[in-house]
Amino acid sequence: MSVAHISWISGPVLRARALGPFRLREAVHVGSRGLLGEVIRIQGDEIVAQVYEDTTGLRPGVAVTGSGFLLGITLGPALLGRIFDGLLRPRADASTHYVEPGMKAEAPLEFDFTPRLRAGEYARGGSVLGEVVNHAGTRQSCLVPPDAEGEVLTIQAPGRYPDNLPLSTLRAVDGSSRAIAMSHFWPVREPRPVAKWLPSDEPLVTGQRILDSLFPVALGGKAAIPGGFGTGKTVLLEALAKSCSADVIVYVGCGERGNEMAGVLDEFPRLADPRTGRPLMERTVIIANTSNMPVAAREASIYSAVTVAEYFRDQGLQVALLVDSTSRWAEALREVSVRFGELPSEGGYPPYLSSRIAEFYERAAKVTTLAGSTGSVTVLGSISPPSGDFSEPVTSHTKRQVRSFWALDVKRAQSRFFPAINPLQSYSEDSLDLESWWAKVYADLPPDGPAAGDEWLALRRRFLTLLDEQARLERMARIIGKDALPARQQLILFCAELVNEGFLRQSAFSETDLYCGPQRQARMMRSLARFIEEAEAALARGVSYEAIAAMAIVRPLERMGEDITESNVQAFADLAQRMDSEFAGLTPSPGAKREA
Amino acid sequence: MRPSLLVSGAASRIDGPLLFLRRTLNVGLNHAVSVHGGDGRTRLGRIAAIDEEFLTVELLESGAGLALADTVVRFHLEPLHFGLSTGILGRVFDGVGRVIDGGPPIPIHRSFQIDGLPLNPVARARPHDFIETGISAVDLMNSLVRGQKLPIFSGGGLPHDRLAVQIANHARLRGAESQDFAIVFAGIGVPHASADYFRRSFEASGVLERAALFLNLASDSSTQRLLTPRFALTAAEYLAFVEGKHVLVILTDMTNYCEALREVSGAKGDVPGRKGFPGYLYSDLATLYERAGCLHGLAGTLTQLSILTMPSDDIGHPIPDLTGYITEGQIVLSRELDRAGIYPPISVLPSLSRLMKDGIGRGSTDTDHPALASQLYAAYAKATQARVLASVVGEEGLLEIDRKYLAFGAGFEQELVSQTSARTLEASMEIGWRLLRALPKVELSRLSDAQIAQYIEAQR
């Protein structure tokens, strides 16, 4: 391994005179504490490295030792249910109250291993070496590293082994042999290879009505959640981590609050996974790099996270990667870039910001893995634009990469209307691809009127146009006054408000409303659409707007989310019946002119 | 005695806040130095960069009066430390931790690095103890919990000092008797009158003996302002996590801190970011604000109440903007309410407490507290919408329901937000329910049928 000696140091950046060869992006260890760093520039016999930890006390002459590997992490069975820092070093030990620099790698953990390959077989990269049962009792696959293949010379019998112990030897066609353990090393900045990319026709079910029904994200899709401070990005991401339909959640707190991480760590072990009933923590990997931890490690944390996500994808699992927040990552990129003396571009960010964002989001995909199974990584990233201005570089570059855009709105957040997603600024390019999936959901419901193949898309369009009209009419009302609007337009405003309150608002703190399954979403959409339709018909036959607005059915409609539980199918039928009879009881008011 | 080494005659260049020394000693990055000038003054500094020939010292105080020949530099051979003991309570320090109240020096129990270390997120306990402040707009609408960092976003001329003192004097756990609490106050570039106001108020309420005051006055060195909150927070961490006290830290005014950071970064030649502030303003602020919380297995807690004045009342300005992204909510003061004579002039809609949900509701305050707060928010937001509408088309152009909301909005501000003496949470909630009774039932979609029956219809 090569050694270099520091000749200049300032903040997290150092220059060192190298006595041997170093590679670009090679991981290095600095000083006696072995601080982790990465080579970022090579010039003659001088290397420039960024250090991922506090550099206090370093001085010229201190040794910088090359590792021979690119900056990477060890992927294995010891990931699920645990918390790591941005460089995937475990943070589980609560006995140390502070994060001390230079923490060494932990002792290897032991797992029960059952081989899935036999001696003499030919193992390809990414194939299943064996299976383990992790500490939580979850069955997981151990993979042959994607860059290794060959004939299995030896493989250990079932038993309990440390995760870094070589259990098998592969001999490649060129005769070289390679030892394979349960866990393997992978450089974080390099996407893990796949056999084939697949189109996605299935959504990541989030349990959030406004997302699933109006702005869905496909499995293997990518979504951005921009919002100013206090608009509920973190609460939304946490709600998704709790209830979305992924097998594995990788949650990255990138430059965010320590107390939020404490909240997640406090809550997740106690909450049950809605699909398996097991503690939520067992399907979760948390990567915490809070805002006061070293900034360079923040830059690396999202690459560590996406590599972990890809590792689970390669086991044939559906993975959701939640990043809070990508703006902090971009800022770390900017901070480090400035230290190197790179010329700043837009907003002080380095000129390669756009391509880095593109590269990162491109790692989201639904794929056929090297082992032949289907896996996916769905990336959901929050953005914290300065003063909530979406025209800033990070938001605008991200907007070009993602297919779903969930814009958070400060007005909604201020009236505690959550999730505060603005339906007029948000969009989803995935919605057309997901039509057939939703058609199956609707097909399972009892028929309601003539069967239409694209009922979901039609309802979705109906709601979105209604909300659009609301915005237009409210602008007009501001000029002429609300009471000057004709009854039909007042009804539109009323119905839009009903859709907002009864459908789009969803309380993350209500037991019933925390999660809303696709079936219930469909039933709620139908109920509201039915009301709108009947209300318009009633108005047309001369019923006054006031009479419709005063109907008793309005309140139960507004509170469907909190009052009707997931399994209470009958309640929707009752609601429809009650609605019909209330509408039937409305009589045209004598003074009202017919508008039909 | 801590080790130190004196070097003279090594200075080769002074450039703004940077002092270049020939490297005659093998010292490490970020280590502290004291620079003694020929003028008899001592300035603190730290080693910002090192190469094989030169040391770059960043002066943390004004370099005016320094010369190359007669400058003597004392190397501390460690980062800047602050020696502490419980003797700091009842004492007054300058911005860099030197006693200025004329009393004896404080005995040193332990010494801590003023930059602190990041708290291990795993060691943090989730803050959940509701603190009653006696202020309705805080207790009912934006509850404060122990271990939270909740800043006050204010503006010049608004009564933020009075509000901070009131919170400091009243903030207690409900139903608990006298507790082991302490107050750490850091005045960062504050005028003398303001620092004096805090001291007199603490004296009047008898908490001064439990308080440690760190004063960097407006007339003091501006670069020193970068150190003041660090000294204060180091003291607070000691009191909380070593001595087991419940510490409330008041940092005022964070805007002056950021201005000082801009000044220093400009002098260092950093690439300026938004409004000339350095690109690392977020990370820098985070190293201060994140020093709050609760730890597993330790009795003490550290709660932060920082005050910042928003330049030209602009909440989008980088200082409040980045602060809001780090802190767990904010209390926003409004000039409009202040002008209308409402005290405390808390603008409820943009205010927020992120940790509120963990501190209220069943088992901590009142089962119906969350729903009531949510409904009041929804109704008050509609009231402000109706107000905008009324200001354009006049009240006559409003629907009946909008007029009801107008009345609700006025009542909310004058009866709930405005208060002359401290209120219990129960009293605040009672006012909240009373205000909601004026609205029709169909508008109260955030209340359950049971809540409507109990609080609205039974007493209509």
mmCIF file of C-alpha atoms in Angstrom, chain B residues 26 43 59 84 97 113 130-131 149 151 183 202 207 210 225 229-230 266 306 323-324 349 363 373 380 386 449 455:
data_model
loop_
_atom_site.group_PDB
_atom_site.id
_atom_site.type_symbol
_atom_site.label_atom_id
_atom_site.label_comp_id
_atom_site.label_asym_id
_atom_site.label_seq_id
_atom_site.Cartn_x
_atom_site.Cartn_y
_atom_site.Cartn_z
ATOM 1 C CA ASN B 26 5.010 21.127 15.053
ATOM 2 C CA ARG B 43 -6.272 37.949 21.022
ATOM 3 C CA LEU B 59 -7.624 35.684 14.524
ATOM 4 C CA LEU B 84 -16.046 24.774 33.898
ATOM 5 C CA GLY B 97 -15.578 33.040 28.776
ATOM 6 C CA GLN B 113 -13.461 21.853 23.789
ATOM 7 C CA PHE B 130 -44.191 19.164 27.502
ATOM 8 C CA ILE B 131 -43.083 22.487 28.947
ATOM 9 C CA LYS B 149 -34.471 24.009 19.737
ATOM 10 C CA PRO B 151 -36.045 30.003 17.791
ATOM 11 C CA ILE B 183 -30.382 29.281 32.384
ATOM 12 C CA PHE B 202 -33.580 37.465 35.948
ATOM 13 C CA VAL B 207 -33.381 33.131 38.747
ATOM 14 C CA ARG B 210 -29.217 29.888 38.482
ATOM 15 C CA ARG B 225 -19.174 36.818 18.259
ATOM 16 C CA PRO B 229 -22.398 31.020 21.491
ATOM 17 C CA ARG B 230 -19.796 28.248 21.534
ATOM 18 C CA GLY B 266 -15.333 37.939 3.436
ATOM 19 C CA SER B 306 -32.538 31.514 20.141
ATOM 20 C CA THR B 323 -32.274 28.476 10.772
ATOM 21 C CA GLY B 324 -35.754 27.179 10.045
ATOM 22 C CA LEU B 349 -49.783 30.516 11.060
ATOM 23 C CA GLY B 363 -50.926 10.704 28.456
ATOM 24 C CA ALA B 373 -54.951 22.801 17.815
ATOM 25 C CA TYR B 380 -57.672 30.707 11.598
ATOM 26 C CA ALA B 386 -61.598 35.782 4.399
ATOM 27 C CA ASP B 449 -68.244 13.543 16.515
ATOM 28 C CA TYR B 455 -67.127 20.563 23.709
#
